[in-house]
Amino acid sequence: MIVDCAIYRDGRRTQGPADLSDALAECRRAGEAFVWIGLYEPTEDEFGQVTEEFALHPLAVEDALKAHQRPKLEVYDDSLFVVLKPVEYEPDNDIVSAGEVMVFIGDSFVVTVRHGEQAPLAAVRRRLEAEPEMLRHGPAAVLYAIADAVVDHYVDVAGELGTDLEELETEVFSPVGGGSRHTASGIYAFKRQILEFRRATVPLAQPLARLGGDLGGRVPFVPDKARPFFRDVNDHLTRVNESVEGLDRLVSDILSAHLAQMSVRQNDDVRKISAWAAMAAVPTMVAGIYGMNFDHMPELHWVWAYPTLIGALVVLEFLLHRLFKRRGWL
């Protein structure tokens, strides 16, 4: 559905024709005006009129309708198509969820298509309308503001992931929580959320580099004066990607450390069991020998034989206990 539709002249929102074709024609006649249409999960019929009026490329339209796209930048004859993936992090459930924002910009028009509940564009529109100096730069300013808002939220999410990772690290290396059977599954689930986050941030680096002019060549509908702003957004994204890469490596190290920790604890348990089994084997062996039904056995009829044997067993068990204790088996 169409969430908002407005004409901006000289950086300010104005009233204009309700018909999209008339609005676009008026903006192109004015020269310093553009129309901005915002849609939320449109159907094919709802998007059909927009596609026809703004001559959007059918491949880009297909991507905008079906969603589930990687962040990318596509240049067509009459428009520029950019896909961004805003994310939200739920600390209570440790879940990273990603939406999608598709932006078409062209001669005197901006079309935004949003999928998912993440990053509503109404806040971006309000911020831009409060800064007419920025809106005077046209559709490229809208694209910059959306990309800046998305990447700024990446910074917040990366910070929240870092905080939760510190808590997970504390749990893993604590004497009590580190041995929980659910710890490994929790670490792996956290790694999956970081992977979901990276799917949104890493592919966006190249489109922002192209918009900033770092890869050479000129991107249509993006004036040269706008390039430094996109380079600034790309710098923020680079820091986010470096942070996320560090988190990913740290999670892998924590998982390896946890598995090694569990292996060491299992070895300790095996050694303790082996030590107690060895201590139990001595009296079992002696009792087994004296339990055999033979008439001629050493000291069988001696009156002090039983207490002497028990005393010898106690001494042997004491010596074995000290030996295993000294070697760290008990």
mmCIF file of C-alpha atoms in Angstrom:
data_model
loop_
_atom_site.group_PDB
_atom_site.id
_atom_site.type_symbol
_atom_site.label_atom_id
_atom_site.label_comp_id
_atom_site.label_asym_id
_atom_site.label_seq_id
_atom_site.Cartn_x
_atom_site.Cartn_y
_atom_site.Cartn_z
ATOM 1 C CA MET A 1 0.000 0.000 0.000
ATOM 2 C CA ILE A 2 1.021 3.652 -0.476
ATOM 3 C CA VAL A 3 2.085 4.990 2.912
ATOM 4 C CA ASP A 4 2.917 8.538 1.858
ATOM 5 C CA CYS A 5 3.180 10.604 -1.306
ATOM 6 C CA ALA A 6 4.441 14.178 -1.435
ATOM 7 C CA ILE A 7 6.015 16.783 -3.714
ATOM 8 C CA TYR A 8 9.037 18.705 -2.453
ATOM 9 C CA ARG A 9 9.931 22.090 -3.894
ATOM 10 C CA ASP A 10 12.992 23.966 -2.735
ATOM 11 C CA GLY A 11 13.369 21.480 0.128
ATOM 12 C CA ARG A 12 9.839 21.908 1.467
ATOM 13 C CA ARG A 13 6.777 19.731 1.263
ATOM 14 C CA THR A 14 4.020 21.213 -0.886
ATOM 15 C CA GLN A 15 0.632 20.287 -2.177
ATOM 16 C CA GLY A 16 0.479 18.898 -5.685
ATOM 17 C CA PRO A 17 -1.687 16.948 -8.096
ATOM 18 C CA ALA A 18 -3.072 13.664 -6.796
ATOM 19 C CA ASP A 19 -2.360 11.955 -10.092
ATOM 20 C CA LEU A 20 1.168 10.508 -10.217
ATOM 21 C CA SER A 21 1.707 11.394 -13.865
ATOM 22 C CA ASP A 22 0.671 15.002 -13.321
ATOM 23 C CA ALA A 23 2.785 15.261 -10.163
ATOM 24 C CA LEU A 24 5.879 13.965 -11.954
ATOM 25 C CA ALA A 25 5.333 16.242 -14.937
ATOM 26 C CA GLU A 26 4.939 19.259 -12.650
ATOM 27 C CA CYS A 27 8.138 18.389 -10.774
ATOM 28 C CA ARG A 28 10.105 18.100 -13.997
ATOM 29 C CA ARG A 29 8.762 21.422 -15.224
ATOM 30 C CA ALA A 30 9.714 23.085 -11.926
ATOM 31 C CA GLY A 31 13.267 21.797 -12.164
ATOM 32 C CA GLU A 32 14.034 22.015 -8.413
ATOM 33 C CA ALA A 33 11.247 19.680 -7.296
ATOM 34 C CA PHE A 34 10.717 15.945 -6.936
ATOM 35 C CA VAL A 35 8.003 13.559 -5.861
ATOM 36 C CA TRP A 36 8.595 10.972 -3.116
ATOM 37 C CA ILE A 37 6.296 7.950 -2.894
ATOM 38 C CA GLY A 38 6.580 5.500 -0.011
ATOM 39 C CA LEU A 39 5.074 2.008 -0.243
ATOM 40 C CA TYR A 40 4.838 -0.800 2.280
ATOM 41 C CA GLU A 41 4.774 -4.391 0.967
ATOM 42 C CA PRO A 42 2.805 -3.453 -2.164
ATOM 43 C CA THR A 43 0.994 -5.998 -4.282
ATOM 44 C CA GLU A 44 1.663 -6.314 -7.992
ATOM 45 C CA ASP A 45 -1.500 -4.369 -8.839
ATOM 46 C CA GLU A 46 -0.691 -1.587 -6.366
ATOM 47 C CA PHE A 47 2.835 -1.263 -7.737
ATOM 48 C CA GLY A 48 1.703 -1.444 -11.364
ATOM 49 C CA GLN A 49 0.681 2.200 -11.624
ATOM 50 C CA VAL A 50 3.939 3.375 -10.035
ATOM 51 C CA THR A 51 5.926 1.169 -12.406
ATOM 52 C CA GLU A 52 4.140 2.581 -15.443
ATOM 53 C CA GLU A 53 4.305 6.244 -14.442
ATOM 54 C CA PHE A 54 7.996 6.228 -13.481
ATOM 55 C CA ALA A 55 9.160 3.752 -16.174
ATOM 56 C CA LEU A 56 10.827 1.464 -13.638
ATOM 57 C CA HIS A 57 12.825 -1.437 -15.002
ATOM 58 C CA PRO A 58 10.912 -4.753 -14.850
ATOM 59 C CA LEU A 59 13.823 -6.615 -13.226
ATOM 60 C CA ALA A 60 14.027 -4.050 -10.434
ATOM 61 C CA VAL A 61 10.246 -4.144 -10.042
ATOM 62 C CA GLU A 62 10.381 -7.925 -9.685
ATOM 63 C CA ASP A 63 13.029 -7.617 -6.969
ATOM 64 C CA ALA A 64 11.010 -4.953 -5.168
ATOM 65 C CA LEU A 65 7.874 -7.088 -5.123
ATOM 66 C CA LYS A 66 9.416 -10.423 -4.180
ATOM 67 C CA ALA A 67 11.959 -9.054 -1.687
ATOM 68 C CA HIS A 68 14.552 -11.441 -0.170
ATOM 69 C CA GLN A 69 17.367 -9.610 -1.972
ATOM 70 C CA ARG A 70 20.965 -8.964 -1.001
ATOM 71 C CA PRO A 71 22.040 -5.327 -0.553
ATOM 72 C CA LYS A 72 22.992 -4.109 -4.006
ATOM 73 C CA LEU A 73 23.087 -1.204 -6.448
ATOM 74 C CA GLU A 74 21.711 -1.495 -9.973
ATOM 75 C CA VAL A 75 21.927 1.226 -12.620
ATOM 76 C CA TYR A 76 19.216 1.344 -15.298
ATOM 77 C CA ASP A 77 18.524 3.815 -18.079
ATOM 78 C CA ASP A 78 15.855 5.822 -16.257
ATOM 79 C CA SER A 79 16.498 5.029 -12.612
ATOM 80 C CA LEU A 80 18.881 3.898 -9.922
ATOM 81 C CA PHE A 81 17.853 0.906 -7.799
ATOM 82 C CA VAL A 82 19.334 0.343 -4.331
ATOM 83 C CA VAL A 83 18.520 -2.455 -1.867
ATOM 84 C CA LEU A 84 19.259 -2.027 1.838
ATOM 85 C CA LYS A 85 18.587 -4.440 4.695
ATOM 86 C CA PRO A 86 17.732 -2.722 7.993
ATOM 87 C CA VAL A 87 18.036 -4.970 11.046
ATOM 88 C CA GLU A 88 16.572 -5.171 14.533
ATOM 89 C CA TYR A 89 18.033 -7.036 17.504
ATOM 90 C CA GLU A 90 15.916 -8.445 20.304
ATOM 91 C CA PRO A 91 18.250 -8.809 23.318
ATOM 92 C CA ASP A 92 15.680 -10.796 25.303
ATOM 93 C CA ASN A 93 15.471 -13.491 22.615
ATOM 94 C CA ASP A 94 18.940 -12.960 21.068
ATOM 95 C CA ILE A 95 17.394 -12.747 17.594
ATOM 96 C CA VAL A 96 18.558 -10.568 14.699
ATOM 97 C CA SER A 97 15.738 -9.941 12.225
ATOM 98 C CA ALA A 98 16.240 -8.189 8.894
ATOM 99 C CA GLY A 99 13.822 -6.304 6.683
ATOM 100 C CA GLU A 100 14.331 -4.747 3.289
ATOM 101 C CA VAL A 101 14.159 -1.252 1.870
ATOM 102 C CA MET A 102 14.252 -0.758 -1.903
ATOM 103 C CA VAL A 103 14.919 2.738 -3.194
ATOM 104 C CA PHE A 104 14.330 3.900 -6.768
ATOM 105 C CA ILE A 105 15.656 7.345 -7.651
ATOM 106 C CA GLY A 106 15.509 9.013 -11.013
ATOM 107 C CA ASP A 107 14.735 12.261 -12.746
ATOM 108 C CA SER A 108 12.629 14.159 -10.164
ATOM 109 C CA PHE A 109 11.305 11.132 -8.283
ATOM 110 C CA VAL A 110 11.992 8.813 -5.367
ATOM 111 C CA VAL A 111 10.114 5.558 -4.779
ATOM 112 C CA THR A 112 10.749 3.622 -1.566
ATOM 113 C CA VAL A 113 9.430 0.114 -0.984
ATOM 114 C CA ARG A 114 9.660 -1.375 2.491
ATOM 115 C CA HIS A 115 9.283 -5.013 3.541
ATOM 116 C CA GLY A 116 9.166 -6.003 7.215
ATOM 117 C CA GLU A 117 8.703 -3.952 10.358
ATOM 118 C CA GLN A 118 12.331 -2.861 10.620
ATOM 119 C CA ALA A 119 13.404 0.740 10.044
ATOM 120 C CA PRO A 120 10.152 2.572 9.285
ATOM 121 C CA LEU A 121 10.903 5.363 6.837
ATOM 122 C CA ALA A 122 8.449 7.813 8.390
ATOM 123 C CA ALA A 123 11.159 8.930 10.829
ATOM 124 C CA VAL A 124 13.587 9.528 7.964
ATOM 125 C CA ARG A 125 10.980 11.552 6.096
ATOM 126 C CA ARG A 126 10.235 13.686 9.177
ATOM 127 C CA ARG A 127 13.940 14.325 9.763
ATOM 128 C CA LEU A 128 14.452 15.372 6.150
ATOM 129 C CA GLU A 129 11.411 17.628 6.185
ATOM 130 C CA ALA A 130 12.925 19.345 9.215
ATOM 131 C CA GLU A 131 16.125 19.953 7.198
ATOM 132 C CA PRO A 132 15.066 21.673 3.967
ATOM 133 C CA GLU A 133 18.684 22.515 3.146
ATOM 134 C CA MET A 134 19.363 18.814 2.671
ATOM 135 C CA LEU A 135 16.140 18.161 0.760
ATOM 136 C CA ARG A 136 17.115 20.854 -1.753
ATOM 137 C CA HIS A 137 19.703 18.417 -3.107
ATOM 138 C CA GLY A 138 16.905 16.245 -4.507
ATOM 139 C CA PRO A 139 16.451 12.462 -4.673
ATOM 140 C CA ALA A 140 20.110 11.749 -3.866
ATOM 141 C CA ALA A 141 19.590 13.407 -0.465
ATOM 142 C CA VAL A 142 16.730 11.004 0.259
ATOM 143 C CA LEU A 143 18.882 8.010 -0.654
ATOM 144 C CA TYR A 144 21.693 9.311 1.555
ATOM 145 C CA ALA A 145 19.355 9.873 4.516
ATOM 146 C CA ILE A 146 17.912 6.364 4.256
ATOM 147 C CA ALA A 147 21.348 4.737 3.952
ATOM 148 C CA ASP A 148 22.658 6.835 6.844
ATOM 149 C CA ALA A 149 19.732 5.834 9.089
ATOM 150 C CA VAL A 150 20.150 2.154 8.250
ATOM 151 C CA VAL A 151 23.909 2.136 8.861
ATOM 152 C CA ASP A 152 23.602 4.168 12.070
ATOM 153 C CA HIS A 153 21.255 1.514 13.391
ATOM 154 C CA TYR A 154 23.828 -1.113 12.412
ATOM 155 C CA VAL A 155 26.199 0.605 14.843
ATOM 156 C CA ASP A 156 23.628 0.301 17.648
ATOM 157 C CA VAL A 157 22.954 -3.365 16.889
ATOM 158 C CA ALA A 158 26.679 -4.145 16.790
ATOM 159 C CA GLY A 159 27.032 -2.553 20.236
ATOM 160 C CA GLU A 160 24.162 -4.639 21.632
ATOM 161 C CA LEU A 161 25.660 -7.805 20.156
ATOM 162 C CA GLY A 162 29.004 -6.943 21.745
ATOM 163 C CA THR A 163 27.357 -6.488 25.160
ATOM 164 C CA ASP A 164 25.559 -9.818 24.915
ATOM 165 C CA LEU A 165 28.746 -11.514 23.773
ATOM 166 C CA GLU A 166 30.536 -10.284 26.891
ATOM 167 C CA GLU A 167 27.766 -11.821 29.013
ATOM 168 C CA LEU A 168 28.054 -15.075 27.065
ATOM 169 C CA GLU A 169 31.818 -15.082 27.530
ATOM 170 C CA THR A 170 31.402 -14.583 31.279
ATOM 171 C CA GLU A 171 28.944 -17.485 31.415
ATOM 172 C CA VAL A 172 31.220 -19.812 29.454
ATOM 173 C CA PHE A 173 34.257 -19.212 31.649
ATOM 174 C CA SER A 174 32.393 -19.174 34.952
ATOM 175 C CA PRO A 175 33.014 -22.214 37.211
ATOM 176 C CA VAL A 176 29.291 -23.013 37.319
ATOM 177 C CA GLY A 177 27.725 -22.018 33.990
ATOM 178 C CA GLY A 178 30.523 -23.037 31.660
ATOM 179 C CA GLY A 179 29.731 -26.721 31.911
ATOM 180 C CA SER A 180 26.052 -26.459 31.084
ATOM 181 C CA ARG A 181 24.894 -28.776 28.325
ATOM 182 C CA HIS A 182 23.034 -25.861 26.735
ATOM 183 C CA THR A 183 26.069 -23.577 26.555
ATOM 184 C CA ALA A 184 27.369 -24.899 23.222
ATOM 185 C CA SER A 185 23.940 -24.605 21.584
ATOM 186 C CA GLY A 186 23.648 -21.047 22.938
ATOM 187 C CA ILE A 187 27.024 -20.102 21.461
ATOM 188 C CA TYR A 188 26.106 -21.608 18.105
ATOM 189 C CA ALA A 189 22.737 -19.818 18.078
ATOM 190 C CA PHE A 190 24.516 -16.532 18.811
ATOM 191 C CA LYS A 191 26.908 -17.193 15.931
ATOM 192 C CA ARG A 192 23.922 -17.696 13.636
ATOM 193 C CA GLN A 193 22.594 -14.258 14.619
ATOM 194 C CA ILE A 194 25.960 -12.672 13.814
ATOM 195 C CA LEU A 195 25.868 -14.412 10.436
ATOM 196 C CA GLU A 196 22.403 -12.969 9.808
ATOM 197 C CA PHE A 197 23.753 -9.524 10.692
ATOM 198 C CA ARG A 198 26.719 -9.932 8.334
ATOM 199 C CA ARG A 199 24.383 -10.810 5.470
ATOM 200 C CA ALA A 200 22.947 -7.328 5.822
ATOM 201 C CA THR A 201 26.148 -5.338 6.363
ATOM 202 C CA VAL A 202 28.931 -6.933 4.294
ATOM 203 C CA PRO A 203 27.284 -6.829 0.818
ATOM 204 C CA LEU A 204 26.356 -3.165 1.327
ATOM 205 C CA ALA A 205 29.998 -2.056 1.259
ATOM 206 C CA GLN A 206 30.375 -2.204 -2.516
ATOM 207 C CA PRO A 207 27.181 -0.239 -3.358
ATOM 208 C CA LEU A 208 28.167 2.520 -0.919
ATOM 209 C CA ALA A 209 31.690 2.579 -2.347
ATOM 210 C CA ARG A 210 30.232 3.057 -5.838
ATOM 211 C CA LEU A 211 27.923 5.825 -4.614
ATOM 212 C CA GLY A 212 30.893 7.506 -2.937
ATOM 213 C CA GLY A 213 33.016 7.284 -6.069
ATOM 214 C CA ASP A 214 35.656 5.056 -4.466
ATOM 215 C CA LEU A 215 35.437 2.497 -7.278
ATOM 216 C CA GLY A 216 35.690 5.056 -10.045
ATOM 217 C CA GLY A 217 33.062 6.036 -12.545
ATOM 218 C CA ARG A 218 30.014 8.184 -12.068
ATOM 219 C CA VAL A 219 26.685 6.887 -10.779
ATOM 220 C CA PRO A 220 23.735 8.568 -12.516
ATOM 221 C CA PHE A 221 21.270 10.654 -10.481
ATOM 222 C CA VAL A 222 23.918 11.115 -7.768
ATOM 223 C CA PRO A 223 25.665 14.503 -8.098
ATOM 224 C CA ASP A 224 29.349 14.867 -7.329
ATOM 225 C CA LYS A 225 28.558 16.997 -4.272
ATOM 226 C CA ALA A 226 26.743 14.034 -2.711
ATOM 227 C CA ARG A 227 29.698 11.666 -2.947
ATOM 228 C CA PRO A 228 31.449 12.765 0.286
ATOM 229 C CA PHE A 229 28.236 12.044 2.214
ATOM 230 C CA PHE A 230 28.054 8.497 0.875
ATOM 231 C CA ARG A 231 31.746 8.030 1.648
ATOM 232 C CA ASP A 232 31.023 9.045 5.233
ATOM 233 C CA VAL A 233 28.253 6.428 5.453
ATOM 234 C CA ASN A 234 30.637 3.866 3.978
ATOM 235 C CA ASP A 235 33.224 4.714 6.657
ATOM 236 C CA HIS A 236 30.634 3.987 9.347
ATOM 237 C CA LEU A 237 29.739 0.734 7.604
ATOM 238 C CA THR A 238 33.409 -0.267 7.452
ATOM 239 C CA ARG A 239 33.699 0.150 11.214
ATOM 240 C CA VAL A 240 30.553 -1.936 11.670
ATOM 241 C CA ASN A 241 31.906 -4.698 9.422
ATOM 242 C CA GLU A 242 35.207 -4.716 11.289
ATOM 243 C CA SER A 243 33.339 -4.926 14.586
ATOM 244 C CA VAL A 244 31.099 -7.732 13.365
ATOM 245 C CA GLU A 245 34.071 -9.641 11.968
ATOM 246 C CA GLY A 246 35.752 -9.350 15.358
ATOM 247 C CA LEU A 247 32.597 -10.588 17.079
ATOM 248 C CA ASP A 248 32.425 -13.544 14.716
ATOM 249 C CA ARG A 249 36.029 -14.519 15.403
ATOM 250 C CA LEU A 250 35.532 -14.107 19.139
ATOM 251 C CA VAL A 251 32.428 -16.305 19.119
ATOM 252 C CA SER A 252 34.361 -18.997 17.249
ATOM 253 C CA ASP A 253 37.190 -18.725 19.797
ATOM 254 C CA ILE A 254 34.709 -18.927 22.680
ATOM 255 C CA LEU A 255 33.113 -22.027 21.162
ATOM 256 C CA SER A 256 36.540 -23.652 20.721
ATOM 257 C CA ALA A 257 37.515 -22.702 24.269
ATOM 258 C CA HIS A 258 34.240 -24.103 25.599
ATOM 259 C CA LEU A 259 34.741 -27.407 23.775
ATOM 260 C CA ALA A 260 38.318 -27.602 25.059
ATOM 261 C CA GLN A 261 37.072 -26.788 28.542
ATOM 262 C CA MET A 262 34.497 -29.561 28.322
ATOM 263 C CA SER A 263 37.174 -31.983 27.091
ATOM 264 C CA VAL A 264 39.424 -31.101 30.031
ATOM 265 C CA ARG A 265 36.548 -31.590 32.467
ATOM 266 C CA GLN A 266 35.711 -34.934 30.909
ATOM 267 C CA ASN A 267 39.348 -35.980 31.231
ATOM 268 C CA ASP A 268 39.271 -34.941 34.882
ATOM 269 C CA ASP A 269 36.139 -37.002 35.414
ATOM 270 C CA VAL A 270 37.687 -40.021 33.671
ATOM 271 C CA ARG A 271 40.807 -39.736 35.843
ATOM 272 C CA LYS A 272 38.739 -39.529 39.011
ATOM 273 C CA ILE A 273 36.682 -42.532 37.979
ATOM 274 C CA SER A 274 39.861 -44.445 37.110
ATOM 275 C CA ALA A 275 41.448 -43.537 40.454
ATOM 276 C CA TRP A 276 38.419 -44.694 42.441
ATOM 277 C CA ALA A 277 38.216 -47.845 40.327
ATOM 278 C CA ALA A 278 41.890 -48.598 41.058
ATOM 279 C CA MET A 279 41.310 -48.076 44.779
ATOM 280 C CA ALA A 280 38.295 -50.377 44.652
ATOM 281 C CA ALA A 281 40.242 -53.035 42.722
ATOM 282 C CA VAL A 282 42.689 -53.745 45.577
ATOM 283 C CA PRO A 283 40.190 -54.914 48.214
ATOM 284 C CA THR A 284 38.160 -56.617 45.500
ATOM 285 C CA MET A 285 41.182 -58.635 44.433
ATOM 286 C CA VAL A 286 42.137 -59.637 48.010
ATOM 287 C CA ALA A 287 38.554 -60.502 48.900
ATOM 288 C CA GLY A 288 38.285 -62.516 45.695
ATOM 289 C CA ILE A 289 41.378 -64.535 46.583
ATOM 290 C CA TYR A 290 40.274 -65.269 50.132
ATOM 291 C CA GLY A 291 36.813 -66.090 48.922
ATOM 292 C CA MET A 292 38.076 -69.156 47.064
ATOM 293 C CA ASN A 293 37.199 -72.515 48.697
ATOM 294 C CA PHE A 294 40.627 -74.003 49.340
ATOM 295 C CA ASP A 295 41.652 -75.758 52.587
ATOM 296 C CA HIS A 296 45.315 -74.774 52.489
ATOM 297 C CA MET A 297 45.636 -70.976 52.299
ATOM 298 C CA PRO A 298 48.224 -68.773 54.106
ATOM 299 C CA GLU A 299 47.180 -67.727 57.587
ATOM 300 C CA LEU A 300 43.675 -69.070 57.065
ATOM 301 C CA HIS A 301 43.335 -70.336 60.619
ATOM 302 C CA TRP A 302 45.440 -67.628 62.304
ATOM 303 C CA VAL A 303 43.401 -65.707 64.880
ATOM 304 C CA TRP A 304 44.853 -62.305 63.848
ATOM 305 C CA ALA A 305 44.560 -62.950 60.135
ATOM 306 C CA TYR A 306 41.306 -61.033 59.613
ATOM 307 C CA PRO A 307 42.238 -57.778 61.432
ATOM 308 C CA THR A 308 45.706 -57.894 59.859
ATOM 309 C CA LEU A 309 44.205 -58.204 56.399
ATOM 310 C CA ILE A 310 41.737 -55.362 57.034
ATOM 311 C CA GLY A 311 44.547 -53.169 58.356
ATOM 312 C CA ALA A 312 46.671 -53.933 55.306
ATOM 313 C CA LEU A 313 43.810 -52.995 53.024
ATOM 314 C CA VAL A 314 43.288 -49.698 54.875
ATOM 315 C CA VAL A 315 47.000 -48.863 54.553
ATOM 316 C CA LEU A 316 47.007 -49.711 50.851
ATOM 317 C CA GLU A 317 43.905 -47.581 50.229
ATOM 318 C CA PHE A 318 45.470 -44.674 52.126
ATOM 319 C CA LEU A 319 48.672 -44.887 50.098
ATOM 320 C CA LEU A 320 46.775 -45.081 46.808
ATOM 321 C CA HIS A 321 44.633 -42.098 47.810
ATOM 322 C CA ARG A 322 47.715 -40.010 48.595
ATOM 323 C CA LEU A 323 49.358 -41.043 45.331
ATOM 324 C CA PHE A 324 46.329 -40.111 43.209
ATOM 325 C CA LYS A 325 45.793 -36.901 45.179
ATOM 326 C CA ARG A 326 49.407 -35.819 44.648
ATOM 327 C CA ARG A 327 49.078 -36.390 40.904
ATOM 328 C CA GLY A 328 45.826 -34.439 40.700
ATOM 329 C CA TRP A 329 43.583 -37.371 39.905
ATOM 330 C CA LEU A 330 41.391 -36.808 42.947
#
